[in-house]
Tab-separated table of C-alpha atoms and ligand atoms in Angstrom:
chain	number	residue	atom	x	y	z
A	1	UNK	CA	26.777	-10.223	8.741
A	2	UNK	CA	24.831	-9.250	11.881
A	3	UNK	CA	23.063	-12.002	13.826
A	4	UNK	CA	19.390	-12.698	13.221
A	5	UNK	CA	16.857	-10.856	15.417
A	6	UNK	CA	15.446	-12.727	18.403
A	7	UNK	CA	11.750	-12.447	19.266
A	8	UNK	CA	10.821	-14.185	22.519
A	9	UNK	CA	12.287	-17.683	22.256
A	10	UNK	CA	12.057	-17.928	18.483
A	11	UNK	CA	15.153	-17.132	16.434
A	12	UNK	CA	14.130	-15.622	13.135
A	13	UNK	CA	15.904	-16.207	9.857
A	14	UNK	CA	15.065	-12.786	8.532
A	15	UNK	CA	14.657	-12.269	4.837
A	16	UNK	CA	17.531	-10.322	3.372
A	17	UNK	CA	18.622	-9.730	-0.203
A	18	UNK	CA	22.054	-9.530	-1.792
A	19	UNK	CA	22.113	-5.740	-1.297
A	20	UNK	CA	21.747	-5.920	2.491
A	21	UNK	CA	18.088	-4.885	2.505
A	22	UNK	CA	15.889	-6.579	5.108
A	23	UNK	CA	12.235	-7.259	4.567
A	24	UNK	CA	9.992	-7.015	7.594
A	25	UNK	CA	6.926	-5.696	5.773
A	26	UNK	CA	4.491	-7.703	3.646
A	27	UNK	CA	1.793	-6.219	1.442
A	28	UNK	CA	-0.702	-8.983	0.998
A	29	UNK	CA	-3.401	-8.619	-1.612
A	30	UNK	CA	-6.593	-10.524	-0.872
A	31	UNK	CA	-8.642	-9.714	-3.962
A	32	UNK	CA	-8.318	-8.106	-7.389
A	33	UNK	CA	-11.953	-7.009	-7.315
A	34	UNK	CA	-12.747	-3.322	-6.974
A	35	UNK	CA	-15.914	-1.251	-7.058
A	36	UNK	CA	-14.181	2.011	-8.095
A	37	UNK	CA	-12.864	3.011	-11.514
A	38	UNK	CA	-9.843	5.170	-10.782
A	39	UNK	CA	-8.503	6.541	-14.051
A	40	UNK	CA	-4.903	5.518	-13.249
A	41	UNK	CA	-5.832	2.029	-12.121
A	42	UNK	CA	-9.066	0.452	-13.426
A	43	UNK	CA	-10.614	3.110	-15.693
A	44	UNK	CA	-13.169	0.629	-17.025
A	45	UNK	CA	-13.785	-1.010	-13.674
A	46	UNK	CA	-12.868	-4.527	-12.646
A	47	UNK	CA	-13.353	-7.273	-15.214
A	48	UNK	CA	-12.613	-10.825	-14.102
A	49	UNK	CA	-10.114	-12.741	-16.159
A	50	UNK	CA	-11.757	-16.177	-16.108
A	51	UNK	CA	-13.079	-17.362	-12.748
A	52	UNK	CA	-10.956	-15.692	-10.066
A	53	UNK	CA	-9.787	-17.829	-7.201
A	54	UNK	CA	-8.309	-15.715	-4.447
A	55	UNK	CA	-6.404	-16.996	-1.413
A	56	UNK	CA	-8.663	-18.680	1.141
A	57	UNK	CA	-8.589	-17.912	4.853
A	58	UNK	CA	-6.630	-21.078	5.496
A	59	UNK	CA	-4.071	-20.256	2.766
A	60	UNK	CA	-3.738	-16.755	4.198
A	61	UNK	CA	-3.082	-18.272	7.606
A	62	UNK	CA	-0.237	-20.392	6.191
A	63	UNK	CA	1.182	-17.416	4.336
A	64	UNK	CA	1.119	-15.191	7.427
A	65	UNK	CA	2.700	-17.977	9.499
A	66	UNK	CA	5.583	-18.400	7.057
A	67	UNK	CA	6.248	-14.679	6.660
A	68	UNK	CA	6.131	-14.221	10.440
A	69	UNK	CA	8.737	-16.961	10.728
A	70	UNK	CA	11.114	-15.032	8.448
A	71	UNK	CA	10.784	-11.822	10.447
A	72	UNK	CA	7.721	-10.058	9.027
A	73	UNK	CA	6.461	-7.642	11.649
A	74	UNK	CA	4.019	-5.600	9.627
A	75	UNK	CA	1.338	-6.783	7.225
A	76	UNK	CA	-0.769	-4.531	5.043
A	77	UNK	CA	-3.916	-6.078	3.608
A	78	UNK	CA	-4.613	-4.625	0.202
A	79	UNK	CA	-6.241	-5.340	-3.158
A	80	UNK	CA	-8.222	-4.461	-5.424
A	81	UNK	CA	-10.515	-3.278	-2.705
A	82	UNK	CA	-9.695	-5.570	0.235
A	83	UNK	CA	-12.753	-4.634	2.256
A	84	UNK	CA	-15.046	-6.070	-0.409
A	85	UNK	CA	-14.123	-9.507	0.892
A	86	UNK	CA	-16.911	-10.793	3.119
A	87	UNK	CA	-14.324	-12.356	5.439
A	88	UNK	CA	-12.178	-9.196	5.669
A	89	UNK	CA	-12.673	-8.982	9.457
A	90	UNK	CA	-11.708	-12.669	9.807
A	91	UNK	CA	-8.526	-11.988	7.813
A	92	UNK	CA	-7.602	-9.166	10.211
A	93	UNK	CA	-8.374	-11.378	13.191
A	94	UNK	CA	-6.225	-14.249	11.999
A	95	UNK	CA	-3.247	-11.950	11.408
A	96	UNK	CA	-3.784	-10.452	14.873
A	97	UNK	CA	-3.618	-13.974	16.310
A	98	UNK	CA	-0.007	-14.262	15.150
A	99	UNK	CA	2.180	-12.887	17.955
A	100	UNK	CA	5.164	-12.126	15.708
A	101	UNK	CA	3.234	-9.587	13.636
A	102	UNK	CA	2.951	-6.363	15.571
A	103	UNK	CA	1.334	-4.041	13.029
A	104	UNK	CA	-1.706	-4.720	10.888
A	105	UNK	CA	-2.621	-2.135	8.289
A	106	UNK	CA	-4.889	-1.864	5.291
A	107	UNK	CA	-5.263	0.367	2.244
A	108	UNK	CA	-8.830	1.024	1.213
A	109	UNK	CA	-10.913	3.289	-0.968
A	110	UNK	CA	-12.969	3.916	2.183
A	111	UNK	CA	-16.200	2.642	0.730
A	112	UNK	CA	-17.082	0.415	3.733
A	113	UNK	CA	-15.226	2.360	6.417
A	114	UNK	CA	-18.125	4.316	7.865
A	115	UNK	CA	-19.998	1.161	8.907
A	116	UNK	CA	-17.031	-1.043	9.810
A	117	UNK	CA	-14.212	1.110	11.255
A	118	UNK	CA	-14.922	0.037	14.830
A	119	UNK	CA	-15.375	-3.637	13.963
A	120	UNK	CA	-12.016	-3.736	12.130
A	121	UNK	CA	-10.287	-1.899	14.949
A	122	UNK	CA	-11.697	-4.365	17.477
A	123	UNK	CA	-10.416	-7.252	15.307
A	124	UNK	CA	-6.853	-5.870	15.551
A	125	UNK	CA	-6.441	-3.477	12.620
A	126	UNK	CA	-4.337	-0.506	13.768
A	127	UNK	CA	-3.355	1.495	10.711
A	128	UNK	CA	-5.458	2.505	7.799
A	129	UNK	CA	-4.669	4.298	4.553
A	130	UNK	CA	-7.663	5.730	2.763
A	131	UNK	CA	-7.348	6.849	-0.833
A	132	UNK	CA	-8.773	10.335	-1.341
A	133	UNK	CA	-7.463	11.867	-4.537
A	134	UNK	CA	-9.303	15.142	-4.180
A	135	UNK	CA	-11.146	17.158	-1.536
A	136	UNK	CA	-13.376	18.565	-4.251
A	137	UNK	CA	-16.295	16.108	-4.637
A	138	UNK	CA	-16.536	16.740	-8.402
A	139	UNK	CA	-12.853	16.107	-8.942
A	140	UNK	CA	-13.068	13.048	-6.687
A	141	UNK	CA	-15.797	11.724	-8.960
A	142	UNK	CA	-13.837	12.557	-12.091
A	143	UNK	CA	-10.785	10.644	-10.870
A	144	UNK	CA	-12.446	7.644	-9.185
A	145	UNK	CA	-15.581	7.278	-11.322
A	146	UNK	CA	-17.622	7.102	-8.106
A	147	UNK	CA	-19.749	9.762	-6.463
A	148	UNK	CA	-18.741	8.657	-2.961
A	149	UNK	CA	-16.753	11.579	-1.603
A	150	UNK	CA	-19.064	12.324	1.346
A	151	UNK	CA	-19.305	8.679	2.325
A	152	UNK	CA	-15.530	8.241	2.276
A	153	UNK	CA	-15.055	11.378	4.398
A	154	UNK	CA	-17.578	10.082	6.948
A	155	UNK	CA	-15.560	6.861	6.973
A	156	UNK	CA	-12.398	8.804	7.828
A	157	UNK	CA	-14.210	10.462	10.756
A	158	UNK	CA	-15.348	7.014	11.918
A	159	UNK	CA	-11.751	5.728	11.771
A	160	UNK	CA	-10.474	8.686	13.805
A	161	UNK	CA	-13.200	8.027	16.378
A	162	UNK	CA	-12.507	4.288	16.516
A	163	UNK	CA	-8.988	5.041	17.767
A	164	UNK	CA	-6.746	4.016	14.868
A	165	UNK	CA	-3.064	4.704	15.587
A	166	UNK	CA	-2.615	6.254	12.199
A	167	UNK	CA	-5.087	7.386	9.596
A	168	UNK	CA	-3.249	8.156	6.408
A	169	UNK	CA	-4.694	9.595	3.256
A	170	UNK	CA	-3.245	8.506	-0.079
A	171	UNK	CA	-3.582	10.881	-2.997
A	172	UNK	CA	-2.071	10.256	-6.407
A	173	UNK	CA	-0.846	13.538	-7.860
A	174	UNK	CA	-2.235	14.179	-11.312
A	175	UNK	CA	-1.366	16.961	-13.727
A	176	UNK	CA	-4.441	18.852	-14.990
A	177	UNK	CA	-6.692	17.021	-12.519
A	178	UNK	CA	-6.029	17.353	-8.772
A	179	UNK	CA	-2.790	19.366	-8.996
A	180	UNK	CA	-4.667	22.515	-7.923
A	181	UNK	CA	-5.842	20.812	-4.706
A	182	UNK	CA	-2.652	21.190	-2.670
A	183	UNK	CA	-3.862	24.283	-0.720
A	184	UNK	CA	-7.106	22.495	0.210
A	185	UNK	CA	-5.227	19.444	1.441
A	186	UNK	CA	-2.888	21.651	3.477
A	187	UNK	CA	-5.800	23.559	4.978
A	188	UNK	CA	-7.368	20.247	6.045
A	189	UNK	CA	-4.333	18.951	7.930
A	190	UNK	CA	-3.637	22.237	9.675
A	191	UNK	CA	-6.022	21.252	12.451
A	192	UNK	CA	-6.590	17.540	11.756
A	193	UNK	CA	-4.009	14.909	12.772
A	194	UNK	CA	-3.929	13.195	9.408
A	195	UNK	CA	-0.884	11.909	7.557
A	196	UNK	CA	-1.180	12.817	3.901
A	197	UNK	CA	0.748	10.737	1.397
A	198	UNK	CA	1.200	12.141	-2.052
A	199	UNK	CA	2.041	9.374	-4.488
A	200	UNK	CA	3.680	10.106	-7.796
A	201	UNK	CA	1.774	8.458	-10.622
A	202	UNK	CA	3.492	5.261	-11.799
A	203	UNK	CA	3.298	3.991	-15.309
A	204	UNK	CA	1.570	0.623	-15.633
A	205	UNK	CA	1.057	-1.653	-18.612
A	206	UNK	CA	-2.501	-0.447	-19.215
A	207	UNK	CA	-1.890	3.122	-18.081
A	208	UNK	CA	0.595	4.457	-20.657
A	209	UNK	CA	-1.637	7.149	-22.153
A	210	UNK	CA	-2.911	8.231	-18.751
A	211	UNK	CA	0.685	8.474	-17.536
A	212	UNK	CA	1.682	10.626	-20.522
A	213	UNK	CA	-1.255	12.952	-19.899
A	214	UNK	CA	-1.164	13.223	-16.112
A	215	UNK	CA	2.254	12.415	-14.694
A	216	UNK	CA	3.416	15.129	-12.295
A	217	UNK	CA	6.934	14.945	-10.856
A	218	UNK	CA	6.919	14.501	-7.068
A	219	UNK	CA	10.033	16.679	-6.923
A	220	UNK	CA	7.968	19.763	-7.866
A	221	UNK	CA	5.668	19.163	-4.859
A	222	UNK	CA	8.701	18.654	-2.639
A	223	UNK	CA	10.085	22.046	-3.657
A	224	UNK	CA	6.717	23.739	-3.025
A	225	UNK	CA	6.498	22.228	0.466
A	226	UNK	CA	10.028	23.304	1.354
A	227	UNK	CA	9.278	26.829	0.106
A	228	UNK	CA	6.258	26.915	2.456
A	229	UNK	CA	8.322	25.952	5.514
A	230	UNK	CA	7.852	22.173	5.591
A	231	UNK	CA	10.872	20.268	6.862
A	232	UNK	CA	12.098	16.820	5.976
A	233	UNK	CA	11.892	14.514	9.032
A	234	UNK	CA	14.522	11.977	10.057
A	235	UNK	CA	13.495	8.746	8.413
A	236	UNK	CA	12.227	5.861	10.466
A	237	UNK	CA	12.813	2.188	9.606
A	238	UNK	CA	9.069	1.883	9.031
A	239	UNK	CA	8.965	4.652	6.417
A	240	UNK	CA	10.464	2.611	3.599
A	241	UNK	CA	10.888	4.789	0.547
A	242	UNK	CA	8.533	7.589	1.732
A	243	UNK	CA	10.005	11.027	2.506
A	244	UNK	CA	8.145	12.606	5.416
A	245	UNK	CA	7.690	16.307	6.089
A	246	UNK	CA	6.303	18.202	9.053
A	247	UNK	CA	5.556	21.831	9.857
A	248	UNK	CA	5.231	23.454	13.298
A	249	UNK	CA	1.912	25.103	12.363
A	250	UNK	CA	0.253	21.893	11.187
A	251	UNK	CA	-1.135	18.924	13.129
A	252	UNK	CA	-0.908	16.626	10.124
A	253	UNK	CA	2.203	15.456	8.281
A	254	UNK	CA	3.001	14.849	4.648
A	255	UNK	CA	4.730	11.873	3.062
A	256	UNK	CA	5.970	11.913	-0.502
A	257	UNK	CA	6.331	8.708	-2.477
A	258	UNK	CA	8.469	9.414	-5.487
A	259	UNK	CA	9.245	6.157	-7.283
A	260	UNK	CA	11.146	8.016	-10.006
A	261	UNK	CA	13.503	9.703	-7.541
A	262	UNK	CA	17.118	8.611	-7.375
A	263	UNK	CA	17.804	5.901	-4.794
A	264	UNK	CA	14.087	5.218	-4.294
A	265	UNK	CA	14.779	1.468	-4.135
A	266	UNK	CA	17.683	1.720	-1.672
A	267	UNK	CA	15.336	1.725	1.327
A	268	UNK	CA	12.943	-0.913	0.007
A	269	UNK	CA	11.673	-2.946	2.972
A	270	UNK	CA	8.602	-4.657	1.520
A	271	UNK	CA	7.519	-7.706	-0.369
A	272	UNK	CA	4.208	-8.344	-2.048
A	273	UNK	CA	1.978	-11.343	-2.470
A	274	UNK	CA	-0.836	-11.165	-4.991
A	275	UNK	CA	-4.391	-12.293	-4.320
A	276	UNK	CA	-3.661	-15.556	-6.119
A	277	UNK	CA	-0.606	-16.302	-3.986
A	278	UNK	CA	2.265	-15.090	-6.155
A	279	UNK	CA	5.303	-13.531	-4.524
A	280	UNK	CA	6.387	-10.271	-6.178
A	281	UNK	CA	9.858	-9.119	-5.239
A	282	UNK	CA	9.095	-5.685	-6.667
A	283	UNK	CA	5.937	-3.861	-7.718
A	284	UNK	CA	7.304	-4.066	-11.222
A	285	UNK	CA	8.870	-7.516	-11.487
A	286	UNK	CA	8.636	-9.575	-14.629
A	287	UNK	CA	6.536	-12.292	-13.054
A	288	UNK	CA	5.360	-13.430	-9.673
A	289	UNK	CA	6.556	-16.669	-8.142
A	290	UNK	CA	3.813	-19.071	-7.160
A	291	UNK	CA	3.616	-19.890	-3.455
A	292	UNK	CA	0.182	-21.437	-3.461
A	293	UNK	CA	1.326	-25.033	-3.837
A	294	UNK	CA	3.028	-24.623	-0.450
A	295	UNK	CA	0.090	-22.992	1.328
A	296	UNK	CA	-1.984	-26.132	1.691
A	297	UNK	CA	-0.693	-27.449	5.031
A	298	UNK	CA	1.495	-26.377	7.920
A	299	UNK	CA	3.789	-29.337	7.205
A	300	UNK	CA	4.960	-27.445	4.086
A	301	UNK	CA	6.217	-24.510	6.172
A	302	UNK	CA	9.932	-25.327	6.016
A	303	UNK	CA	9.833	-25.682	2.227
A	304	UNK	CA	7.915	-22.426	1.892
A	305	UNK	CA	10.419	-20.576	4.074
A	306	UNK	CA	13.250	-21.981	1.971
A	307	UNK	CA	11.536	-20.811	-1.226
A	308	UNK	CA	11.196	-17.296	0.203
A	309	UNK	CA	14.896	-17.159	1.065
A	310	UNK	CA	15.872	-18.502	-2.361
A	311	UNK	CA	13.718	-15.894	-4.133
A	312	UNK	CA	15.137	-13.039	-2.080
A	313	UNK	CA	18.577	-13.843	-3.394
A	314	UNK	CA	17.217	-13.022	-6.858
A	315	UNK	CA	15.826	-9.596	-5.991
A	316	UNK	CA	17.199	-6.884	-8.249
A	317	UNK	CA	18.721	-3.696	-6.912
A	318	UNK	CA	16.155	-1.395	-8.517
A	319	UNK	CA	13.082	-1.209	-10.729
A	320	UNK	CA	13.390	-0.199	-14.372
A	321	UNK	CA	10.539	2.303	-14.482
A	322	UNK	CA	12.768	5.027	-15.867
A	323	UNK	CA	13.192	2.971	-18.994
A	324	UNK	CA	9.395	2.610	-19.224
A	325	UNK	CA	9.680	-1.048	-18.186
A	326	UNK	CA	6.603	-1.911	-16.121
A	327	UNK	CA	7.021	-5.692	-15.889
A	328	UNK	CA	3.796	-7.691	-15.765
A	329	UNK	CA	1.997	-5.020	-13.789
A	330	UNK	CA	-0.936	-4.100	-15.981
A	331	UNK	CA	-2.545	-2.082	-13.186
A	332	UNK	CA	-1.898	-1.842	-9.457
A	333	UNK	CA	-5.253	-3.405	-8.508
A	334	UNK	CA	-3.687	-6.742	-9.428
A	335	UNK	CA	-0.983	-6.447	-6.795
A	336	UNK	CA	-2.104	-3.824	-4.317
A	337	UNK	CA	0.101	-0.803	-4.962
B	401	SAM	N1	-8.408	-0.068	-3.458
B	401	SAM	C1	-7.555	0.375	-2.431
B	401	SAM	C2	-7.245	1.854	-2.575
B	401	SAM	O1	-7.468	2.400	-3.648
B	401	SAM	O2	-6.772	2.437	-1.601
B	401	SAM	C3	-6.273	-0.420	-2.313
B	401	SAM	C4	-5.587	-0.839	-3.590
B	401	SAM	S1	-4.898	0.491	-4.543
B	401	SAM	C5	-4.174	-0.376	-5.895
B	401	SAM	C6	-3.512	0.971	-3.525
B	401	SAM	C7	-2.950	2.352	-3.785
B	401	SAM	O3	-2.316	2.352	-5.055
B	401	SAM	C8	-3.979	3.469	-3.813
B	401	SAM	O4	-3.608	4.485	-2.913
B	401	SAM	C9	-3.923	3.970	-5.232
B	401	SAM	O5	-4.170	5.343	-5.296
B	401	SAM	C10	-2.515	3.612	-5.637
B	401	SAM	N2	-2.343	3.480	-7.086
B	401	SAM	C11	-3.057	2.722	-7.948
B	401	SAM	N3	-2.575	2.841	-9.214
B	401	SAM	C12	-1.519	3.695	-9.141
B	401	SAM	C13	-0.583	4.216	-10.102
B	401	SAM	N4	-0.639	3.879	-11.386
B	401	SAM	N5	0.378	5.060	-9.661
B	401	SAM	C14	0.458	5.407	-8.357
B	401	SAM	N6	-0.381	4.935	-7.404
B	401	SAM	C15	-1.365	4.099	-7.788
B	402	SF4	FE1	-9.919	0.358	-6.988
B	402	SF4	FE2	-7.943	1.187	-5.461
B	402	SF4	FE3	-7.570	0.766	-8.094
B	402	SF4	FE4	-9.046	2.838	-7.303
B	402	SF4	S1	-6.860	2.507	-6.893
B	402	SF4	S2	-9.582	1.372	-8.932
B	402	SF4	S3	-10.029	2.043	-5.504
B	402	SF4	S4	-8.017	-0.764	-6.581
């Protein structure tokens, strides 16, 4: 086994599973609440299940500290809609205060981006993924249930102006909905330095019918891109399971996330913690493992780190989506996608 990485004077005991995969990337959900009603996620909007109690700033600080200690270098703040939290900027700031974490990212529906892009950048946020499922405002409304296309696009402009390292656009590919939008998306990134990420629709517990009606294989998009001269890039350790394509005539790039493709899980580099402090070893695990009891004081750090290592030894080699097994994941708003 190779020796653990050294950062400054601290020797990290990096998280690794039984299949040799290392985990330097945490997707941390900070809320389940969302103000959109995406058909594949929360078609009826967010409905609280009892009185929600999401991780507090101080619990988040403990969580970030422990993950940093086991080699986490990148944290993505997600949700629900993470930016609905009133202390979202404070969350970014406290992650930025941790020297071991060198990349802070978020995934957002873009609803609050126009007003806050600069503030978040100044707090330390460097990468932002904005979900835009269609460049046709009517289709955007049909998919998200919100008539906010223009506002979200102004938010993207604000992010580009604020100086974000990477502005990525997430679009879930949907048969008979946005599948005709590919040329529009391509036209957009010809002269705009945007990274587009096409995500293949995943089946969730509450989304079976939607999946049956709208699932579109990512492979078909891959073949179309290759036919139009797009080339598969060398993968970078940061890419995880995404396949990235570039084209000499385009400023933007395209990433494909195809969870149903063979070997998708082989490059898994991420762990997830839900907004209530449960560790999920996979987007589609049977159940999360509670960490919250060990997030109450810094004196619990060693025990928390030990629990993380112990859980990693249980991580399975792959998900079981092909068999229609979606674990406890009723929708991705509960764990952040
Ligand atoms: N609310 C934020 C947003 O929409 O960007 C962050 C949370 S959302 C759950 C994270 C990502 O998961 C979004 O890009 C969304 O499109 C994607 N997503 C949600 N449900 C999905 C599904 N069933 N299959 C594939 N992607 C999904
Ligand atoms: Fe909300 Fe994001 Fe889910 Fe859409 S995908 S309903 S914006 S959490």
